[in-house]
XYZ file of C-alpha atoms in Angstrom:
576
model
C 1.736 -16.779 -37.926
C 1.820 -18.491 -34.543
C 3.736 -15.581 -33.009
C 1.233 -13.025 -34.334
C -1.681 -15.075 -33.022
C -0.047 -15.650 -29.639
C 0.605 -11.971 -29.035
C -2.376 -10.529 -30.884
C -3.309 -8.462 -27.818
C 0.026 -6.653 -27.914
C -0.042 -6.323 -31.711
C -3.511 -4.742 -31.719
C -2.575 -2.423 -28.833
C 0.526 -1.220 -30.660
C -1.518 -0.660 -33.821
C -4.093 1.368 -31.877
C -1.366 3.610 -30.482
C 0.140 3.967 -33.961
C -3.304 4.909 -35.279
C -3.520 7.540 -32.535
C -0.303 9.063 -33.893
C -1.770 9.042 -37.415
C -4.961 10.647 -36.097
C -2.856 13.411 -34.567
C -0.939 14.086 -37.769
C -4.018 13.910 -40.009
C -6.243 15.714 -37.490
C -8.895 13.025 -37.725
C -12.224 13.502 -35.992
C -13.897 10.700 -34.014
C -16.307 8.437 -35.930
C -19.803 7.771 -34.641
C -19.875 5.898 -31.311
C -21.762 2.987 -32.862
C -19.045 2.472 -35.462
C -16.460 2.375 -32.708
C -18.622 -0.095 -30.796
C -18.847 -2.362 -33.855
C -15.090 -2.207 -34.448
C -14.468 -2.774 -30.739
C -16.616 -5.914 -30.759
C -14.636 -7.314 -33.691
C -11.288 -6.500 -32.110
C -12.443 -7.955 -28.790
C -12.583 -11.514 -30.143
C -9.135 -11.415 -31.743
C -7.144 -12.183 -28.561
C -9.467 -15.115 -27.801
C -8.861 -16.562 -31.264
C -5.157 -15.792 -30.827
C -4.906 -17.924 -27.691
C -6.721 -20.802 -29.373
C -4.728 -20.699 -32.615
C -1.346 -20.494 -30.908
C -2.076 -22.714 -27.911
C -1.039 -19.912 -25.570
C -1.941 -20.410 -21.914
C -2.822 -17.735 -19.400
C -2.681 -18.302 -15.652
C -6.383 -19.202 -15.782
C -6.853 -20.895 -19.161
C -4.695 -23.768 -20.413
C -4.325 -23.496 -24.151
C -6.611 -20.497 -23.893
C -9.632 -22.768 -23.367
C -9.364 -25.284 -20.510
C -10.413 -23.170 -17.554
C -7.941 -23.324 -14.668
C -7.752 -22.076 -11.087
C -10.477 -19.494 -10.327
C -11.771 -19.602 -13.903
C -12.663 -23.294 -13.554
C -14.771 -22.454 -10.493
C -16.614 -19.597 -12.192
C -17.261 -21.608 -15.356
C -18.637 -24.410 -13.184
C -21.008 -21.918 -11.525
C -22.254 -20.616 -14.876
C -22.711 -24.137 -16.225
C -24.636 -25.106 -13.090
C -27.016 -22.230 -13.807
C -27.512 -23.329 -17.400
C -27.944 -26.987 -16.413
C -30.102 -26.524 -13.322
C -27.426 -28.288 -11.269
C -26.551 -27.631 -7.607
C -24.248 -24.665 -6.983
C -20.910 -24.956 -5.217
C -20.472 -22.805 -2.097
C -17.888 -20.649 -3.883
C -20.470 -19.512 -6.456
C -21.989 -17.148 -3.879
C -18.699 -15.245 -3.516
C -19.114 -13.552 -6.910
C -22.749 -14.188 -7.847
C -23.070 -11.438 -10.448
C -20.544 -13.100 -12.743
C -22.503 -16.352 -12.566
C -25.433 -14.474 -14.097
C -23.179 -12.648 -16.567
C -21.439 -15.717 -17.986
C -24.505 -17.903 -17.474
C -26.514 -15.468 -19.585
C -23.921 -15.625 -22.361
C -23.977 -19.428 -22.159
C -27.771 -19.408 -22.510
C -27.563 -17.139 -25.548
C -24.866 -19.436 -26.992
C -26.966 -22.550 -26.483
C -24.596 -23.832 -23.812
C -21.521 -23.747 -26.075
C -18.551 -22.648 -23.965
C -16.378 -21.516 -26.873
C -19.184 -19.408 -28.323
C -19.830 -17.870 -24.898
C -16.140 -16.960 -24.523
C -16.165 -15.327 -27.954
C -19.305 -13.412 -26.956
C -17.554 -12.338 -23.763
C -14.672 -10.954 -25.804
C -17.056 -9.123 -28.125
C -18.965 -7.598 -25.212
C -15.723 -6.457 -23.572
C -14.529 -4.926 -26.837
C -17.842 -3.191 -27.490
C -18.165 -1.826 -23.946
C -14.636 -0.455 -23.755
C -14.908 1.008 -27.276
C -18.100 2.798 -26.239
C -16.281 4.248 -23.245
C -13.394 5.329 -25.489
C -15.892 6.969 -27.861
C -17.301 8.915 -24.922
C -13.816 10.221 -24.097
C -13.093 10.960 -27.768
C -16.168 13.207 -28.066
C -14.665 15.624 -25.582
C -10.906 15.035 -25.670
C -10.417 14.202 -29.339
C -9.605 11.202 -31.497
C -6.042 10.799 -30.174
C -7.245 10.514 -26.588
C -10.056 8.126 -27.552
C -7.730 5.729 -29.380
C -5.175 5.776 -26.572
C -7.928 5.103 -24.030
C -9.170 2.152 -26.067
C -5.614 0.810 -26.375
C -5.161 0.894 -22.587
C -8.521 -0.785 -22.018
C -8.024 -3.351 -24.781
C -4.686 -4.632 -23.524
C -6.105 -4.885 -19.991
C -9.231 -6.760 -21.084
C -7.211 -9.143 -23.265
C -5.750 -10.770 -20.150
C -9.166 -12.131 -19.199
C -11.541 -12.522 -22.138
C -10.419 -16.106 -22.872
C -11.102 -17.071 -19.246
C -14.195 -17.241 -17.041
C -13.072 -14.482 -14.688
C -15.027 -11.800 -12.852
C -12.710 -9.116 -14.237
C -14.657 -9.290 -17.499
C -17.855 -8.134 -15.792
C -16.033 -5.662 -13.542
C -14.256 -3.856 -16.388
C -17.471 -3.658 -18.412
C -19.552 -2.215 -15.570
C -16.808 0.194 -14.541
C -16.584 1.480 -18.122
C -20.353 1.900 -18.402
C -20.642 3.756 -15.090
C -17.759 6.154 -15.702
C -18.984 6.833 -19.252
C -22.334 8.014 -17.864
C -20.582 10.322 -15.391
C -18.032 11.640 -17.902
C -20.693 12.634 -20.416
C -22.255 15.111 -18.004
C -19.580 15.997 -15.464
C -20.852 18.503 -12.928
C -24.168 18.704 -14.804
C -25.064 15.084 -14.019
C -28.721 14.641 -13.084
C -29.989 12.822 -10.021
C -31.334 9.942 -12.134
C -28.071 9.594 -14.039
C -26.047 9.653 -10.834
C -28.348 7.012 -9.342
C -27.817 4.801 -12.395
C -24.047 5.328 -12.515
C -23.574 4.514 -8.829
C -25.840 1.456 -9.054
C -23.832 0.121 -12.012
C -20.504 0.938 -10.354
C -21.614 -0.633 -7.076
C -22.568 -3.845 -8.837
C -19.259 -3.756 -10.683
C -17.354 -3.606 -7.401
C -19.477 -6.452 -6.077
C -18.844 -8.486 -9.234
C -15.067 -7.888 -9.045
C -14.163 -6.535 -5.601
C -11.689 -3.706 -5.890
C -11.170 -0.061 -4.980
C -14.221 0.325 -2.729
C -13.105 3.763 -1.471
C -14.033 5.075 -4.935
C -17.685 4.880 -3.899
C -17.532 7.390 -1.005
C -15.084 9.514 -3.020
C -17.659 9.915 -5.802
C -20.444 10.729 -3.340
C -18.219 13.451 -1.884
C -17.411 14.716 -5.385
C -21.109 14.901 -6.202
C -21.912 16.957 -3.093
C -18.966 19.344 -3.425
C -18.448 19.706 -7.170
C -21.708 19.294 -9.070
C -23.852 22.258 -10.020
C -26.883 23.647 -8.255
C -27.780 24.802 -4.782
C -26.775 22.934 -1.648
C -30.232 21.364 -1.505
C -30.030 20.138 -5.100
C -26.558 18.712 -4.569
C -27.696 16.975 -1.402
C -30.631 15.440 -3.289
C -28.332 14.320 -6.106
C -25.893 12.766 -3.637
C -28.750 10.990 -1.869
C -29.823 9.568 -5.244
C -26.297 8.190 -5.750
C -26.303 6.667 -2.262
C -29.651 5.069 -3.070
C -28.116 3.612 -6.245
C -25.338 2.088 -4.163
C -27.855 0.644 -1.732
C -29.760 -0.939 -4.615
C -26.547 -2.484 -5.956
C -25.653 -4.080 -2.625
C -29.226 -5.299 -2.081
C -29.219 -6.805 -5.581
C -25.896 -8.512 -4.926
C -27.184 -9.833 -1.613
C -30.229 -11.233 -3.363
C -27.964 -12.967 -5.886
C -25.903 -14.430 -3.045
C -29.064 -15.919 -1.541
C -30.254 -17.156 -4.933
C -27.044 -19.160 -5.257
C -27.367 -20.605 -1.778
C -24.860 -18.371 0.026
C -25.022 -16.631 3.383
C -24.369 -13.069 4.467
C -20.590 -13.582 4.708
C -20.197 -15.415 1.392
C -19.651 -12.315 -0.738
C -16.143 -10.821 -0.512
C -15.072 -13.324 2.115
C -11.622 -13.484 0.501
C -10.990 -9.864 1.546
C -10.388 -11.252 5.012
C -7.067 -12.600 3.694
C -6.000 -9.050 2.823
C -7.147 -7.563 6.102
C -4.803 -9.890 7.972
C -1.918 -9.406 5.524
C -2.161 -5.617 5.912
C -2.389 -5.810 9.693
C 0.904 -7.715 9.910
C 2.850 -5.252 7.773
C 1.771 -5.884 4.179
C 2.235 -9.234 2.489
C 0.706 -11.585 -0.067
C -2.739 -13.001 0.640
C -1.633 -16.512 1.819
C 0.128 -14.990 4.861
C -2.740 -15.902 7.190
C -2.542 -19.544 6.097
C 1.193 -19.535 6.773
C 0.694 -18.128 10.273
C -2.468 -20.148 10.977
C -2.414 -23.330 8.849
C -5.372 -24.703 10.791
C -7.615 -22.333 8.791
C -6.764 -23.941 5.432
C -9.810 -25.417 3.714
C -12.292 -23.805 6.083
C -15.640 -22.700 4.617
C -15.976 -18.980 3.874
C -18.811 -18.521 6.368
C -16.570 -19.733 9.196
C -13.246 -18.435 7.890
C -14.158 -14.753 7.431
C -15.062 -13.857 11.044
C -12.027 -15.728 12.394
C -9.697 -14.009 9.920
C -11.081 -10.552 10.666
C -10.708 -11.273 14.376
C -7.068 -12.263 13.909
C -6.456 -9.130 11.840
C -7.960 -6.927 14.569
C -5.873 -8.616 17.246
C -2.719 -8.177 15.165
C -3.524 -4.467 14.828
C -4.047 -4.089 18.579
C -0.760 -5.852 19.310
C 1.356 -3.812 16.872
C -0.648 -0.970 15.259
C 2.404 0.527 13.532
C 2.560 -2.504 11.222
C -0.664 -1.405 9.545
C 0.934 1.935 8.616
C 3.970 0.072 7.293
C 1.765 -2.249 5.270
C -0.148 0.721 3.858
C 3.039 2.459 2.710
C 4.381 -0.743 1.157
C 1.040 -1.254 -0.595
C 1.185 2.189 -2.224
C 4.632 1.475 -3.628
C 3.546 -1.954 -4.798
C 0.495 -0.454 -6.546
C 2.697 1.919 -8.535
C 4.991 -0.984 -9.371
C 2.081 -3.080 -10.657
C 0.610 -0.425 -12.989
C 0.844 -1.838 -16.529
C 2.989 -4.748 -15.326
C 0.485 -6.973 -17.110
C 1.826 -5.775 -20.492
C 4.353 -8.461 -21.455
C 6.292 -6.400 -24.015
C 8.522 -3.997 -22.050
C 8.691 -1.168 -24.665
C 4.887 -1.108 -24.990
C 4.568 -1.177 -21.201
C 6.936 1.793 -20.985
C 4.888 3.755 -23.536
C 1.627 3.198 -21.672
C 3.192 3.983 -18.284
C 4.819 7.103 -19.725
C 1.538 8.340 -21.194
C -0.168 7.622 -17.851
C 2.428 9.767 -16.081
C 2.099 12.579 -18.634
C -1.672 12.464 -18.226
C -1.311 12.767 -14.468
C 0.936 15.821 -14.850
C -1.391 17.335 -17.445
C -4.308 17.053 -15.039
C -2.615 19.589 -12.781
C -2.777 22.224 -15.541
C -6.499 21.505 -15.955
C -7.344 21.162 -12.280
C -10.277 23.575 -12.587
C -11.914 21.404 -15.259
C -14.943 19.606 -13.789
C -14.115 16.343 -15.621
C -10.593 16.410 -14.190
C -12.073 16.865 -10.721
C -14.271 13.821 -11.369
C -11.188 11.891 -12.452
C -9.346 13.102 -9.345
C -12.108 11.676 -7.142
C -11.821 8.320 -8.916
C -8.041 8.250 -8.578
C -8.148 9.354 -4.937
C -10.471 6.463 -4.114
C -8.237 4.057 -6.026
C -5.069 5.263 -4.304
C -6.668 5.018 -0.856
C -7.869 1.488 -1.615
C -4.744 0.223 -3.345
C -2.686 -0.902 -0.316
C -5.523 -3.187 0.756
C -5.792 -4.738 -2.692
C -2.570 -4.886 -4.616
C -1.080 -7.703 -2.523
C -4.052 -9.900 -3.317
C -4.227 -10.001 -7.083
C -1.898 -7.506 -8.739
C -3.677 -5.491 -11.421
C -6.725 -7.791 -11.573
C -8.313 -6.166 -8.545
C -8.425 -2.793 -10.319
C -10.569 -4.005 -13.210
C -13.551 -1.806 -12.283
C -11.476 1.357 -11.914
C -8.997 0.745 -14.741
C -11.034 3.073 -17.022
C -9.763 5.968 -14.881
C -6.167 4.889 -15.568
C -7.061 4.598 -19.254
C -8.298 8.207 -19.238
C -4.904 9.307 -17.917
C -3.235 7.441 -20.793
C -5.569 9.211 -23.235
C -4.948 12.639 -21.712
C -1.208 12.027 -21.839
C -1.374 11.060 -25.529
C -3.498 14.107 -26.407
C -1.190 16.445 -24.477
C 1.896 14.984 -26.128
C 0.349 15.373 -29.588
C -0.626 18.950 -28.779
C 2.853 19.823 -27.573
C 4.263 18.418 -30.794
C 1.979 20.748 -32.739
C 0.206 17.849 -34.401
C -3.264 18.836 -33.192
C -4.995 21.903 -31.869
C -6.462 21.930 -28.342
C -9.921 20.386 -28.213
C -12.947 22.610 -27.697
C -14.627 21.207 -24.629
C -18.308 21.384 -23.873
C -20.600 19.964 -21.234
C -21.859 17.194 -23.481
C -25.402 16.056 -24.202
C -27.533 14.351 -21.573
C -27.308 10.988 -23.304
C -30.386 9.185 -21.908
C -29.659 6.317 -24.300
C -26.237 5.906 -22.704
C -27.742 5.663 -19.235
C -30.460 3.273 -20.381
C -27.876 1.078 -22.132
C -25.709 0.895 -19.018
C -28.687 -0.104 -16.875
C -29.990 -2.650 -19.419
C -26.633 -4.412 -19.722
C -26.264 -4.485 -15.938
C -29.755 -5.774 -15.194
C -29.570 -8.464 -17.902
C -27.028 -10.477 -15.907
C -29.216 -10.283 -12.792
C -32.287 -11.479 -14.664
C -30.301 -14.408 -16.083
C -30.083 -16.028 -12.631
C -33.828 -16.604 -11.998
C -34.399 -17.359 -15.699
C -31.652 -19.991 -15.742
C -32.879 -21.576 -12.518
C -36.490 -21.702 -13.719
C -35.815 -22.914 -17.279
C -32.481 -24.792 -17.411
C -31.132 -25.313 -20.890
C -29.641 -28.759 -20.237
C -31.011 -31.886 -18.578
C -29.418 -35.026 -17.058
C -28.784 -37.966 -19.371
C -29.992 -41.320 -18.051
C -27.072 -43.469 -19.162
C -24.339 -45.471 -17.472
C -21.120 -46.442 -19.274
C -19.723 -49.879 -18.500
C -16.488 -49.159 -16.654
C -14.035 -51.394 -14.872
C -14.041 -51.592 -11.112
C -12.445 -48.513 -9.564
C -13.048 -46.342 -12.634
C -15.417 -43.373 -12.673
C -18.011 -43.161 -15.447
C -18.574 -39.800 -17.164
C -21.174 -38.751 -19.717
C -20.645 -35.356 -21.314
C -21.431 -33.454 -24.489
C -18.251 -32.817 -26.428
C -18.200 -29.557 -28.350
C -20.803 -27.857 -26.191
C -20.424 -27.517 -22.437
C -17.389 -29.828 -22.595
C -14.151 -28.349 -23.902
C -10.924 -29.992 -25.041
C -7.483 -29.220 -26.387
C -5.281 -31.574 -28.395
C -1.499 -31.548 -28.781
C 0.046 -32.507 -32.110
C 3.520 -33.036 -33.477
C 3.299 -29.881 -35.601
C 0.088 -30.249 -37.608
C -1.826 -27.077 -38.557
C -3.770 -25.398 -35.756
C -7.507 -25.981 -35.452
C -10.308 -24.144 -33.677
C -12.457 -27.183 -32.862
C -11.253 -29.053 -31.082
C -8.402 -26.627 -30.488
C -5.250 -28.352 -31.673
C -1.739 -26.984 -31.736
C 1.866 -28.108 -31.779
C 3.086 -29.445 -28.454
C 6.274 -27.403 -28.869
C 4.298 -24.152 -29.106
C 2.062 -25.190 -26.214
C 5.014 -25.737 -23.867
C 6.779 -22.555 -24.988
C 3.669 -20.440 -24.366
C 2.787 -21.749 -20.905
C 2.249 -18.839 -18.531
C 4.909 -18.577 -15.835
C 2.227 -18.268 -13.119
C 0.219 -21.248 -14.325
C -0.524 -23.770 -11.600
C 0.707 -27.298 -12.523
C 2.967 -25.760 -15.147
C 5.601 -28.499 -14.864
C 3.032 -31.264 -15.328
C 1.486 -29.490 -18.304
C 4.906 -29.017 -19.893
C 5.420 -32.792 -19.751
C 2.397 -33.533 -21.987
C 3.325 -35.202 -25.267
C 1.936 -35.035 -28.824
C -1.189 -37.099 -29.251
C -2.496 -36.204 -25.796
C -5.843 -34.483 -25.373
C -7.044 -32.712 -22.245
C -10.788 -32.664 -21.674
C -12.814 -30.543 -19.250
C -16.241 -32.141 -19.059
C -19.478 -31.407 -17.269
C -21.025 -34.581 -15.882
C -24.436 -35.164 -17.499
C -25.308 -38.341 -15.593
C -27.787 -37.901 -12.696
C -25.049 -38.958 -10.268
C -22.856 -35.900 -9.603
C -24.820 -34.012 -12.258
C -23.140 -30.728 -13.189
C -19.785 -31.580 -11.600
C -16.625 -30.787 -13.567
C -14.406 -33.652 -14.642
C -10.936 -32.935 -16.022
C -8.877 -35.740 -17.569
C -6.335 -36.750 -20.206
C -6.980 -38.996 -23.189
C -4.419 -40.652 -25.421
C -6.056 -40.916 -28.802
C -8.245 -39.077 -31.313
C -11.250 -37.172 -29.999
C -14.723 -38.256 -31.142
C -16.993 -35.986 -33.135
C -18.969 -33.410 -31.192
C -21.920 -34.894 -29.335
C -22.669 -37.007 -26.280
C -19.672 -39.111 -25.280
C -18.968 -41.606 -22.519
C -15.652 -42.044 -20.744
C -14.216 -44.161 -17.963
C -11.670 -42.406 -15.772
C -8.874 -44.197 -13.978
C -7.673 -42.378 -10.853
C -4.104 -41.059 -10.896
C -1.438 -43.616 -10.144
C 1.765 -42.915 -8.257
C 3.611 -40.102 -10.020
C 0.506 -38.985 -11.974
C -1.342 -35.727 -11.298
C -4.651 -36.053 -13.151
C -7.257 -38.646 -14.125
C -6.716 -40.446 -17.409
C -9.490 -41.910 -19.530
C -9.214 -45.575 -20.428
C -12.103 -45.311 -22.905
C -13.694 -42.368 -24.689
C -16.266 -42.651 -27.425
C -19.782 -41.776 -28.576
C -22.517 -42.630 -26.088
C -24.231 -45.810 -27.078
C -28.015 -46.397 -27.121
């Protein structure tokens, strides 16, 4: 049972591909989009539950729940919004996700676990809707294969507070609007699609060259006179402008400056300029920049990158070529089970070859524009975050997987070629994409004006040198508990220490320290509710049973020699 739960993302993906084979043999027709959306929402929460039941850790979520690395920062930003607490400077780097997760937290009453489940459901529903859009034109086999490719990608992130969740959703919504109409897309629809896509690439920075590639596609490939196409392209450019203005407004709302957003791209600019390398290269060459604020770091880093290019311009070409190879290497590397990875990569390759035989198809030309923008962008991105940086444009890769599956089934004689039409206008689809996108933006001023949580005027009696913490266990405070083999539990998440150590992600920071935790230990990630340091995150260990959900008080002793994290000396219900 533990193994099934731990690898539920791979199990569900394999079942979806198997169902695609059954659909080919039985010649099944796609169900209604809303049924697929409902099923997608249900499937979307399964990997989240799987992490919690098995105690599996990702690189950004210990035990699938304690947010780690970047995820801890983004969760802190969302909780600050819900609590009306001051924002950290890093919150302005990806402000859209603060509104996205903060909105889910508001809907969940501040409960982190409920918000993460909602995030999984939203991801499942959004990607299923995109797959349904593909299935309407390419058939049930293609739709199921597309959903499988999207599902296994999304399952890396839904248990964690990561911007990829918003990026994948917005990318799916935008491309679904464009795919429904193809060359017949209207000016209003193109405006909406580009606004949603632009916000997606601001939420999770990625293949930015896709944006000009789609504008060029619109002008050259869509229907109508030159004047009409120019007007339609201008509408798309206006949508992009709106997305960047909206993101800039969010940056200011969270206290950031003009250089706060995407400041980490400066790392990549330098790494590319010196021949292609991982993002920390600039800190290795210039350690004096470590810890510098984004507002100061970005212009210095870009200046160093420009100087490196002027000194040896050929290194940029070398870095670009290396980046292209690395991008191809990284495709579907996130799939842990090698045979399943090979199937998805093989279908992707077949889909790419099949596109050549359909190169006059307007949808294939749209897909070509997306892929061209991704390929051009990839060398600047792939060194920074592997496949994560392609979250917004992964739906295009998923389409290739779907086309490859449909072509393979057709060659096997299992299904007849699909009759393709232009598709209906789908105003509801466009309105849905815009509504989902705008909701996260609205959440920021709403959360700031009417915070859900308030400071608690209480002070635990702690020994000298210990830090007092007041938090609400079971709500904005999360915890995991290691046992000696007792049955797993959802709240507080409890699992066998043996399983926890075995399922630690290889890229997890502090992996060795986490592997040394013993049965009976609990790890708590609390949000400070006292007025002093209100909203700050406190992470600590506790040796003993966890209290019931509710307000608790703890006293934290700082790490001693050889220790790596605070440890609570007391933890119990908050007294009167």
